[in-house]
CSV table of C-alpha atoms in Angstrom, one decimal:
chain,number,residue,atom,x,y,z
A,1,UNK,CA,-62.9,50.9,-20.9
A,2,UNK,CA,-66.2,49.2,-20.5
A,3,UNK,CA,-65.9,48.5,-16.6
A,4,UNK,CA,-63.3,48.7,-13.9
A,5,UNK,CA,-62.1,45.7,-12.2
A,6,UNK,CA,-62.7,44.9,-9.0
A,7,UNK,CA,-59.7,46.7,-6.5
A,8,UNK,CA,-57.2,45.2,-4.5
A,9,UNK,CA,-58.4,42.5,-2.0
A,10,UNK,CA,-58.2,42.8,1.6
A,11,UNK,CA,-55.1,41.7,3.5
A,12,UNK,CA,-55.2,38.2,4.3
A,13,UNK,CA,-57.7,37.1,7.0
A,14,UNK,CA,-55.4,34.1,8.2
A,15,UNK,CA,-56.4,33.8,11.8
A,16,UNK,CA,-59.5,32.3,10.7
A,17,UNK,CA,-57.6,29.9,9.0
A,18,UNK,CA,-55.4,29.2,11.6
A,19,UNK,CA,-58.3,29.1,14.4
A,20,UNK,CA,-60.0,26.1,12.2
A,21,UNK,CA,-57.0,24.1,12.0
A,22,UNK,CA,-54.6,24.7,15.1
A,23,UNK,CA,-54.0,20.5,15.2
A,24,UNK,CA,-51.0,19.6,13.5
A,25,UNK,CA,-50.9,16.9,11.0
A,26,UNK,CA,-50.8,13.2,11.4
A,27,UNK,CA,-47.9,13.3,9.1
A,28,UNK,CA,-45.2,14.3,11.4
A,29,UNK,CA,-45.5,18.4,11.7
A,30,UNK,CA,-45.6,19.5,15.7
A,31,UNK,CA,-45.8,23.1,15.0
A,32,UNK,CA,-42.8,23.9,17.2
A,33,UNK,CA,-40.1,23.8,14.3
A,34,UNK,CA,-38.5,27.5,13.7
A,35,UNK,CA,-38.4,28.0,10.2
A,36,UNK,CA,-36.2,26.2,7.9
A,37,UNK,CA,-35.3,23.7,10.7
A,38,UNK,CA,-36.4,20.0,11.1
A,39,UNK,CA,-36.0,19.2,7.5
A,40,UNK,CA,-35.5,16.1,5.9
A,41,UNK,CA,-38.3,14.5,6.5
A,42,UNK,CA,-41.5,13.3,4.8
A,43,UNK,CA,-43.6,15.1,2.1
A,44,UNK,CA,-46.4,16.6,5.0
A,45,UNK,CA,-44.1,16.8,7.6
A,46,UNK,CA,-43.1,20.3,7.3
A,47,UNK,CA,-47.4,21.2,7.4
A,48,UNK,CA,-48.9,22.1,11.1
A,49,UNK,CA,-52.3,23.6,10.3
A,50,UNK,CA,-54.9,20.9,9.3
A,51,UNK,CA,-56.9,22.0,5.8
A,52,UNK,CA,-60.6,23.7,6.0
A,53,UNK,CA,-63.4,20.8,5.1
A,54,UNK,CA,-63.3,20.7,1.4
A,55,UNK,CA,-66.8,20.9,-0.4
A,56,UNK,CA,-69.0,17.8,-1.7
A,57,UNK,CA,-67.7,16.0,-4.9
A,58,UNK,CA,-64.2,17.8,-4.1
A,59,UNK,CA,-64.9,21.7,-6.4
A,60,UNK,CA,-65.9,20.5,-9.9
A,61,UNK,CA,-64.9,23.3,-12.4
A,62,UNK,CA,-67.6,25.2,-14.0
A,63,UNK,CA,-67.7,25.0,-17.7
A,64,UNK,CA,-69.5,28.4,-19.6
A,65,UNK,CA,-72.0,27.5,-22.0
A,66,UNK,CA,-71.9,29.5,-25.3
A,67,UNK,CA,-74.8,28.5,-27.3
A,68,UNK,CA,-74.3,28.9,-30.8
A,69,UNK,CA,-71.6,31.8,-31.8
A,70,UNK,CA,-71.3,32.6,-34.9
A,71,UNK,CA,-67.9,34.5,-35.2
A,72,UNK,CA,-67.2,33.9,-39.0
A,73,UNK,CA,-66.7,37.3,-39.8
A,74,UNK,CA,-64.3,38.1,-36.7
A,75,UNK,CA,-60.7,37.7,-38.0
A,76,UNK,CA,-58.6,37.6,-34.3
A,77,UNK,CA,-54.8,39.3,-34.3
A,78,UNK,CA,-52.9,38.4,-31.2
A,79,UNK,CA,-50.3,40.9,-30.3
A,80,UNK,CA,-47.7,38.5,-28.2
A,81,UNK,CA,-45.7,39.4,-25.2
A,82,UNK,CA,-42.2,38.5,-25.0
A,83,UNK,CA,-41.8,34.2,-25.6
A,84,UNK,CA,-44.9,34.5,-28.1
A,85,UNK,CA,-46.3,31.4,-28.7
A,86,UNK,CA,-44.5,28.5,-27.9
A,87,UNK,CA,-43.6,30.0,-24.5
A,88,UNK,CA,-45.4,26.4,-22.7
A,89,UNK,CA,-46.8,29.2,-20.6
A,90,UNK,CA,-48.6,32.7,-20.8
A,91,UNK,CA,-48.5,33.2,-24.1
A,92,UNK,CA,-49.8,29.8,-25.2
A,93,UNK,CA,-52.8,30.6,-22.5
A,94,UNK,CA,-54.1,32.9,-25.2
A,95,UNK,CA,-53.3,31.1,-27.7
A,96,UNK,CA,-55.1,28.5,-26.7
A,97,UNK,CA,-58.2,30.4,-26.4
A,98,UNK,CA,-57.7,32.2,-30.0
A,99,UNK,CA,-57.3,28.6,-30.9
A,100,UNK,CA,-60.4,26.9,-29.6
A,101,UNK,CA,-62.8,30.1,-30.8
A,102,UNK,CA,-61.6,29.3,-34.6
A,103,UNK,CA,-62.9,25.5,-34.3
A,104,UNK,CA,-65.9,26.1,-32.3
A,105,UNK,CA,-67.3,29.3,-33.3
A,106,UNK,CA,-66.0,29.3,-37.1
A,107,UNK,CA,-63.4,32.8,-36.1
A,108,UNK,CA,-60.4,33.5,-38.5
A,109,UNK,CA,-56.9,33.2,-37.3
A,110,UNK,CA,-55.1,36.4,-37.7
A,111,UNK,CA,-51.6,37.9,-37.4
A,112,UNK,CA,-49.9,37.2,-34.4
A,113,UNK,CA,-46.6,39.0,-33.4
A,114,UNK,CA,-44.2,38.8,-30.4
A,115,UNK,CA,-43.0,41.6,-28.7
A,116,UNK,CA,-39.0,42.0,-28.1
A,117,UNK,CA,-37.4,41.9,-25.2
A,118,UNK,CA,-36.8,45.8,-24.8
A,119,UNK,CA,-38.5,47.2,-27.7
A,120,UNK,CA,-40.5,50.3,-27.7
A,121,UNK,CA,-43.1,51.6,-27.0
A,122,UNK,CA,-43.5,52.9,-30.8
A,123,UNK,CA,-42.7,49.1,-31.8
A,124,UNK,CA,-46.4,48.1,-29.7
A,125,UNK,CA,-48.5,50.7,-31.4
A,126,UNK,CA,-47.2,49.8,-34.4
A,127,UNK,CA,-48.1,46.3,-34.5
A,128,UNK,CA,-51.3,47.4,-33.3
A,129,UNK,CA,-52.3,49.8,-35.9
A,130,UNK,CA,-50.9,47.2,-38.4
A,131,UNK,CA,-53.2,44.3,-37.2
A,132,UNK,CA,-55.7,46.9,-37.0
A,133,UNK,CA,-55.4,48.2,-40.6
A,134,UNK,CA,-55.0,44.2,-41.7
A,135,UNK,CA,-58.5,44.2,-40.3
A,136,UNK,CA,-58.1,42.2,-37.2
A,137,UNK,CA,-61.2,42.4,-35.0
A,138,UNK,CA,-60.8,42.1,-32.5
A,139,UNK,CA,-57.0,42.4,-31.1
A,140,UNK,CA,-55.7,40.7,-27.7
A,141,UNK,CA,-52.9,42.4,-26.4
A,142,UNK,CA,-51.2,39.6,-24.2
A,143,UNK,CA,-49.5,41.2,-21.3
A,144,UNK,CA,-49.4,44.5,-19.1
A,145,UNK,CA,-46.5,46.2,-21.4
A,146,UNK,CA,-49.6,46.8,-24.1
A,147,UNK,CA,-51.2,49.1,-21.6
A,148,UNK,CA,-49.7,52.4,-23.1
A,149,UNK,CA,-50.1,51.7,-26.7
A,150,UNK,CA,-53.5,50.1,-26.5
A,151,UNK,CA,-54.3,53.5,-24.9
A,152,UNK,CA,-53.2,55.1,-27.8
A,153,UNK,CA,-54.2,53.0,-30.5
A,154,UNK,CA,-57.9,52.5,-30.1
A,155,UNK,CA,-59.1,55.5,-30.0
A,156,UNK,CA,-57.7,55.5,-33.6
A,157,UNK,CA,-59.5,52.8,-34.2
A,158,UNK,CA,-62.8,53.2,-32.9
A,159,UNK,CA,-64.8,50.6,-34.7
A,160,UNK,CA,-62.2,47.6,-33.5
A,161,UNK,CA,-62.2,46.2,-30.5
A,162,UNK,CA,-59.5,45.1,-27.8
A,163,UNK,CA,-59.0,43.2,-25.1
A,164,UNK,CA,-55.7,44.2,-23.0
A,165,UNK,CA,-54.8,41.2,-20.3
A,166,UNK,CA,-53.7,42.0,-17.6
A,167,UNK,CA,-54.3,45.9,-17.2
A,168,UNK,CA,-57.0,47.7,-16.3
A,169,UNK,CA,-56.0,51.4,-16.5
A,170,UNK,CA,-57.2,51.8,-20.4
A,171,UNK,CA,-60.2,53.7,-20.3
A,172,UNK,CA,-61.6,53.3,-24.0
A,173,UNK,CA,-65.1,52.1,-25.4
A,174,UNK,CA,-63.6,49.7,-27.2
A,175,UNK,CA,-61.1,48.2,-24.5
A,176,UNK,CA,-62.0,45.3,-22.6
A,177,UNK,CA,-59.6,44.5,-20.0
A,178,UNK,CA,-59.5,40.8,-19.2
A,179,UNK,CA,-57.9,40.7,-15.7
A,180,UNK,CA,-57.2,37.8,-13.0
A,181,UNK,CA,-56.9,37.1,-9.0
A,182,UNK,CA,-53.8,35.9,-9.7
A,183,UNK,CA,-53.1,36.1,-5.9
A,184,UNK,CA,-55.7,33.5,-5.4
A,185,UNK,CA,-54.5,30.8,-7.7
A,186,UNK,CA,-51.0,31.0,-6.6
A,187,UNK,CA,-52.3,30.6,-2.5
A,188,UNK,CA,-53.0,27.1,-3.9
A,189,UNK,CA,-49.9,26.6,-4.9
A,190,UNK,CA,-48.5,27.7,-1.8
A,191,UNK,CA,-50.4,25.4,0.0
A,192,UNK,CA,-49.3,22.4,-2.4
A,193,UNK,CA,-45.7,23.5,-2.0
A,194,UNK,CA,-45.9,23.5,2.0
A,195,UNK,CA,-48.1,20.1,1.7
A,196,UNK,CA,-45.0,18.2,-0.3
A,197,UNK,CA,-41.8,19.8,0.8
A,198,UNK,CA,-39.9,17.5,3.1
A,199,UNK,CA,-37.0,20.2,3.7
A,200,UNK,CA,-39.3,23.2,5.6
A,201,UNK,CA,-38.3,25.6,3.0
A,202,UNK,CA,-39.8,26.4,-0.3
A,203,UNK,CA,-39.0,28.9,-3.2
A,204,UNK,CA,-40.6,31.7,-5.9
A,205,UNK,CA,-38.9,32.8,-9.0
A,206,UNK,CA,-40.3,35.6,-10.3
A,207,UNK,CA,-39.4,36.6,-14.2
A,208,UNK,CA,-39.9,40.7,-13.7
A,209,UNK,CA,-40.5,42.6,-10.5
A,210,UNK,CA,-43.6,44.1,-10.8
A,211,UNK,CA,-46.7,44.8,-8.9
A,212,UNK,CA,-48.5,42.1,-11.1
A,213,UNK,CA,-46.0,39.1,-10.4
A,214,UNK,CA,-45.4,40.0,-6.6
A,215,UNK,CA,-48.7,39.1,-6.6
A,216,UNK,CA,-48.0,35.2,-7.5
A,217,UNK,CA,-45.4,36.1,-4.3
A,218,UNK,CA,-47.9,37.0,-2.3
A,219,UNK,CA,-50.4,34.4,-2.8
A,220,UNK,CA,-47.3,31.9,-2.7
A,221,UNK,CA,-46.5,32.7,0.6
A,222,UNK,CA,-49.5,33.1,2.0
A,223,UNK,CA,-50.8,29.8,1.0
A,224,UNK,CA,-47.5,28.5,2.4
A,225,UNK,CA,-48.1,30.1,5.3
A,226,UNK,CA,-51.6,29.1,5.7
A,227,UNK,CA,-50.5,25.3,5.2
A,228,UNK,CA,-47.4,25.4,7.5
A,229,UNK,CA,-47.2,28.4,9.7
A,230,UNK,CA,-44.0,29.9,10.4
A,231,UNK,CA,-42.8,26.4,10.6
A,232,UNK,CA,-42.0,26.7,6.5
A,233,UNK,CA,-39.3,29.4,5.1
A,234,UNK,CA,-39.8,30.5,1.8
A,235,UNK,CA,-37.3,31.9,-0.3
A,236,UNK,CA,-38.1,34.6,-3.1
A,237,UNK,CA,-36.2,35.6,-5.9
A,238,UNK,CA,-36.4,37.9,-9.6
A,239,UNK,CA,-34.7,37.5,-12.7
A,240,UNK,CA,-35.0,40.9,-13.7
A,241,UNK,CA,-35.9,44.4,-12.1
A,242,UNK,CA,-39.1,46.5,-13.5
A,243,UNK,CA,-38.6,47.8,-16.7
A,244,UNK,CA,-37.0,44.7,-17.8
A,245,UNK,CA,-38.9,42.2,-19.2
A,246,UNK,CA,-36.2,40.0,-20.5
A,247,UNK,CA,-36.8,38.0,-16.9
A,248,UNK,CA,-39.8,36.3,-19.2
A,249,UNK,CA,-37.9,34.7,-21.3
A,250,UNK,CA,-34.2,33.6,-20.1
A,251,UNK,CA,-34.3,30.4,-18.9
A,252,UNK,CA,-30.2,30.6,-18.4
A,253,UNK,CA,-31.0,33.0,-15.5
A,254,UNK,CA,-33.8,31.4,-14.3
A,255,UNK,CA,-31.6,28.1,-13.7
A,256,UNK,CA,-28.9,29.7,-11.8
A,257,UNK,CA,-30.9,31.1,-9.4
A,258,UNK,CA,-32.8,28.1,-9.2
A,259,UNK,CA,-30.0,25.6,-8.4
A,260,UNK,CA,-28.7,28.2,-5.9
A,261,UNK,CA,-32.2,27.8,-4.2
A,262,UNK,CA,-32.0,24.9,-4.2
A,263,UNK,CA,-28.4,24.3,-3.0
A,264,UNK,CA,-29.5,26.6,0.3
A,265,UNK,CA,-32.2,24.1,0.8
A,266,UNK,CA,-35.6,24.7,-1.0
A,267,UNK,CA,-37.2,21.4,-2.1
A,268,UNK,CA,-40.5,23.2,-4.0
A,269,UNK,CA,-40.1,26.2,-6.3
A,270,UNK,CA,-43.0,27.6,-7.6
A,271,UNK,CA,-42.6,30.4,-10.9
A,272,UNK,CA,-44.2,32.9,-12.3
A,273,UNK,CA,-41.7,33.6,-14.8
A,274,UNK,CA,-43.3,32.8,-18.4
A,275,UNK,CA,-40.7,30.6,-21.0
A,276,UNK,CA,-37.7,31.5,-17.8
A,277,UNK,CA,-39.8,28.6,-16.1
A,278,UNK,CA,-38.3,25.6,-18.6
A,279,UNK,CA,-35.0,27.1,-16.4
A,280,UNK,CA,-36.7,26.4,-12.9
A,281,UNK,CA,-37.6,22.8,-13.7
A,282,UNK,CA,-34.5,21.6,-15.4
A,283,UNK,CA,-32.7,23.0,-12.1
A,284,UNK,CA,-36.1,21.1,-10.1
A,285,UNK,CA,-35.0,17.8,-11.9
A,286,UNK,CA,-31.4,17.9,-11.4
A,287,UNK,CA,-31.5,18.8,-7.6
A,288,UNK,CA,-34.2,16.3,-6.9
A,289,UNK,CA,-36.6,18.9,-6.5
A,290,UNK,CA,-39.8,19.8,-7.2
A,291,UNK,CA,-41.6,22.5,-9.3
A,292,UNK,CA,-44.8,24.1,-9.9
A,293,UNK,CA,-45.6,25.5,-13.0
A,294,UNK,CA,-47.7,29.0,-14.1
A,295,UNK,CA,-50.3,30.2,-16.4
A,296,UNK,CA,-51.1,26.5,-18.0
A,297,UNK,CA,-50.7,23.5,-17.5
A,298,UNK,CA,-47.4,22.7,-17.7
A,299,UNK,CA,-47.1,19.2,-17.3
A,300,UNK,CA,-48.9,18.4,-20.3
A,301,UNK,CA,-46.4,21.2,-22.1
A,302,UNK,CA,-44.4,19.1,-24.9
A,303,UNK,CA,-41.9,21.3,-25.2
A,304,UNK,CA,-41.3,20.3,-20.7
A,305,UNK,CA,-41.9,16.9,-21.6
A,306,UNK,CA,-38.5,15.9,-20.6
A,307,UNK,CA,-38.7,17.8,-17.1
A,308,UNK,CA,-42.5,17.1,-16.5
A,309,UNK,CA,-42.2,14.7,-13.8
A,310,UNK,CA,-41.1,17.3,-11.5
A,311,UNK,CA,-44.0,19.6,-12.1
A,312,UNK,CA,-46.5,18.6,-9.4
A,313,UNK,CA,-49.0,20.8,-10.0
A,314,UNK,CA,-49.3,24.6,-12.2
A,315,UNK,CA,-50.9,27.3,-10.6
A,316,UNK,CA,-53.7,27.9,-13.8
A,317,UNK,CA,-54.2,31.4,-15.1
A,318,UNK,CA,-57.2,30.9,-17.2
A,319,UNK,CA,-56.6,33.4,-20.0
A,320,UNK,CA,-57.5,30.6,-22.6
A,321,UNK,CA,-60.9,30.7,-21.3
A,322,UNK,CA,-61.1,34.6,-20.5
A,323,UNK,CA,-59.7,34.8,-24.4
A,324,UNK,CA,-62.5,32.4,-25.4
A,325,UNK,CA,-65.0,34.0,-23.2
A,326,UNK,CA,-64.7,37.3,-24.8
A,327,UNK,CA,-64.3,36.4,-28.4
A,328,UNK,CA,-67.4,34.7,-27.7
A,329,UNK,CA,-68.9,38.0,-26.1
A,330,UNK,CA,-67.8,40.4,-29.2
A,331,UNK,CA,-69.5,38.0,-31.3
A,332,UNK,CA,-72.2,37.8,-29.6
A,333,UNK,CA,-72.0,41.9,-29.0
A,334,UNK,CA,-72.0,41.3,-25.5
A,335,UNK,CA,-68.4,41.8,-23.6
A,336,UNK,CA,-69.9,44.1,-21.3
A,337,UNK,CA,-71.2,40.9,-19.8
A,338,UNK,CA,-68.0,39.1,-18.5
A,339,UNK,CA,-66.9,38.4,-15.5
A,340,UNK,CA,-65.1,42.2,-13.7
A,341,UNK,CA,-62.1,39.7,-12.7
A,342,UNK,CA,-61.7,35.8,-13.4
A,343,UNK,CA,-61.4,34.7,-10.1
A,344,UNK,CA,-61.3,31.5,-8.5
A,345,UNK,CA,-65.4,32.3,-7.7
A,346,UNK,CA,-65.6,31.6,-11.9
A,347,UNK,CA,-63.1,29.3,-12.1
A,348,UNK,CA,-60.4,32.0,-13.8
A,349,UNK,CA,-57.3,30.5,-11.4
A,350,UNK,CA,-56.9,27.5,-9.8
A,351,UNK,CA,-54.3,24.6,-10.3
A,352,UNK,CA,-53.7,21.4,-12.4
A,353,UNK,CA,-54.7,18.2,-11.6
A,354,UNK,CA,-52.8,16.0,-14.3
A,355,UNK,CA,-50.0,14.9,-12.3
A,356,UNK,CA,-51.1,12.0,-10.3
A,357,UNK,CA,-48.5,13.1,-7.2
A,358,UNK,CA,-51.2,15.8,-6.7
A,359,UNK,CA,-53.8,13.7,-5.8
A,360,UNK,CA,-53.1,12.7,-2.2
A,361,UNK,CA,-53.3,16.8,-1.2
A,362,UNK,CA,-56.7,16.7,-3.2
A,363,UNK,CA,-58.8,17.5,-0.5
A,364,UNK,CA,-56.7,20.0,1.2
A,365,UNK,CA,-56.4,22.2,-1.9
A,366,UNK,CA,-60.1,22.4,-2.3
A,367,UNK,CA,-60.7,22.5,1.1
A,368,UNK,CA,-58.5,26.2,1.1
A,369,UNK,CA,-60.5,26.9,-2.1
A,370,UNK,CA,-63.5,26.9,-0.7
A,371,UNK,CA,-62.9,28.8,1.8
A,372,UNK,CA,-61.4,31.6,-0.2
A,373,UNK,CA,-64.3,31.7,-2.4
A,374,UNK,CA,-66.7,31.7,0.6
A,375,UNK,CA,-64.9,34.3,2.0
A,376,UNK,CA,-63.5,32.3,4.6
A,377,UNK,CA,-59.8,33.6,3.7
A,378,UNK,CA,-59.2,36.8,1.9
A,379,UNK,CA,-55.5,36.7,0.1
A,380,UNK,CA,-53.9,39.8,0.4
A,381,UNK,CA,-52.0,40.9,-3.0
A,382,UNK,CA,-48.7,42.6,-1.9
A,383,UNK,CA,-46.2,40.3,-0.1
A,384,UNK,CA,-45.5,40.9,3.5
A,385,UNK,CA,-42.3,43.6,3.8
């Protein structure tokens, strides 16, 4: 591996927050509400901390400037995780980014595959070596379950490179892992979700219980917390245990638990749940809720284009750009140079601004952004208990 990410942030400096906004909104919240109670009332309502100042011109995203790539004689495989593409989440991400390297720096479109639902680990180093020996260079393994076979595989292969998202623990020459605060983004959403509930009490589906999506939890709930104090309850719930990774991809599940959320009295529910999500907001539009999408943006998904409405906002996992980033970098014989972890410093999280339902909470959002990148607020990424 080519460099080790940066470790696990600090646990979450809130009482600064808290310090700078002890006021409670104009909107209706008096801080004295005991979780869950006083509902029913306006998107705002629920909120008791006011917002850090947000920054001049409101946090314009940074664009990276590639020069001219020449990547002609770079064919790109994309080894899938479960959902491949199609998945109006994770998986397109990546695609995306495979996507916009072929038209802009001339790249060859490879094999993709999708993984299974429980396959193998034999099954992921086999469609490894076969995209290798198909002359794919590089490969992007999408998704923590390629950790053990990428580990395995390029050493074979020394003279192909390989990005592996979402893991860090390969330690090969020719492994880049691309990796992402994904803790960070997903505070955001938090604070969206405590900004436009009206019932105090919000929700997170997670797809698979593991260390990486407990830390869209953790995010979540500390961004609600920030925004509302213990005035907001927020609900958490998985589709599927570790070990499982069906949870990505069953949007059956997903709905259940959703309407039962939602039944109890969540008005917001924010997942992290890959094609499951579809599950979330069809639940979110019959309940006359709302949802918050993951990964991209998923109002603009066609495949949600039926439920979009709902969606006020996605928590943005930039692995299109990290993918385009460092097809950019092997071309250019430089991945060493990317960023240790796409943060919301380099714009590698952050949320979506296409629904218009998100512009009133604007300045808040950046205002928390801000101060998380200056330091301001450190997210922690493990959830409380």
């Amino acid at each position: 591996m080519r460099r080790k990410r940066g470790g696990a942030l600090a646990a979450i400096a809130m009482a600064g927050v808290l310090a700078m906004a002890g006021c409670a909104k104009d909107s209706g919240g008096d801080g004295n509400q005991a979780a869950g109670e006083g509902g029913g009332g306006e998107p705002g309502s629920c909120v008791t901390n006011e917002a850090p100042a947000a920054p001049e011109g409101n946090g314009e995203e940074q664009t990276t400037e590639h020069g001219d790539i020449d990547a002609s004689d770079h064919k790109i495989g994309l080894a899938f995780d479960v959902g491949g593409r199609g998945d109006a989440s994770f998986n397109d991400a990546a695609a995306a980014g495979v996507d916009r390297a072929v038209e802009d720096f001339g790249a060859e479109k490879g094999s993709e595959s999708p993984a299974a639902g429980s396959e193998s680990e034999a099954a992921k180093e086999q469609r490894l070596r076969q995209m290798a020996e198909q002359g794919n260079n590089p490969i992007i393994a999408v998704g923590f379950a390629y950790a053990e076979a990428v580990g395995k595989v390029a050493p074979q292969y020394p003279d192909t490179e390989f990005a592996l998202v979402d893991d860090n623990s390969v330690d090969e020459k020719n492994v880049t892992p691309l990796v992402f605060a994904e803790e960070e983004g997903s505070f955001l959403a938090g604070v969206a979700a405590a900004y436009k509930t009206s019932e105090c009490q919000v929700g997170f589906v997670g797809g698979v219980q593991t260390p990486l999506i407990q830390k869209f939890q953790a995010g979540f709930e500390q961004g609600v917390k920030a925004a509302g104090g213990d005035n907001i309850e927020v609900k958490s719930e998985y589709l599927t245990p570790a070990g499982d990774i069906s949870g990505f991809n069953d949007p059956a599940k997903a709905n259940v638990k959703s309407k039962s959320m939602i039944s109890q009295g969540s008005d917001v529910l924010f997942h992290a749940a890959g094609a499951s999500g579809q599950g979330v907001f069809e639940a979110a539009a019959e309940g006359d809720a709302l949802g918050i999408g993951v990964d991209s943006d998923q109002y603009k998904q066609k495949t949600l284009a039926d439920v979009k409405d709902v969606i006020v906002t996605s928590m943005l996992k930039k692995v299109d750009v990290a993918v385009y980033d460092y097809i950019a970098a092997v071309a250019d014989g430089n991945p060493d140079d990317l960023p240790e972890r796409f943060d919301l410093s380099v714009d590698g999280v952050g949320y979506s601004k296409s629904n218009p339902d998100i512009e009133d909470i604007t300045e808040e959002l950046e205002g928390y952004k801000k101060a998380i990148v200056d330091g301001d607020v450190e997210v922690s990424e493990t959830p409380e208990g």
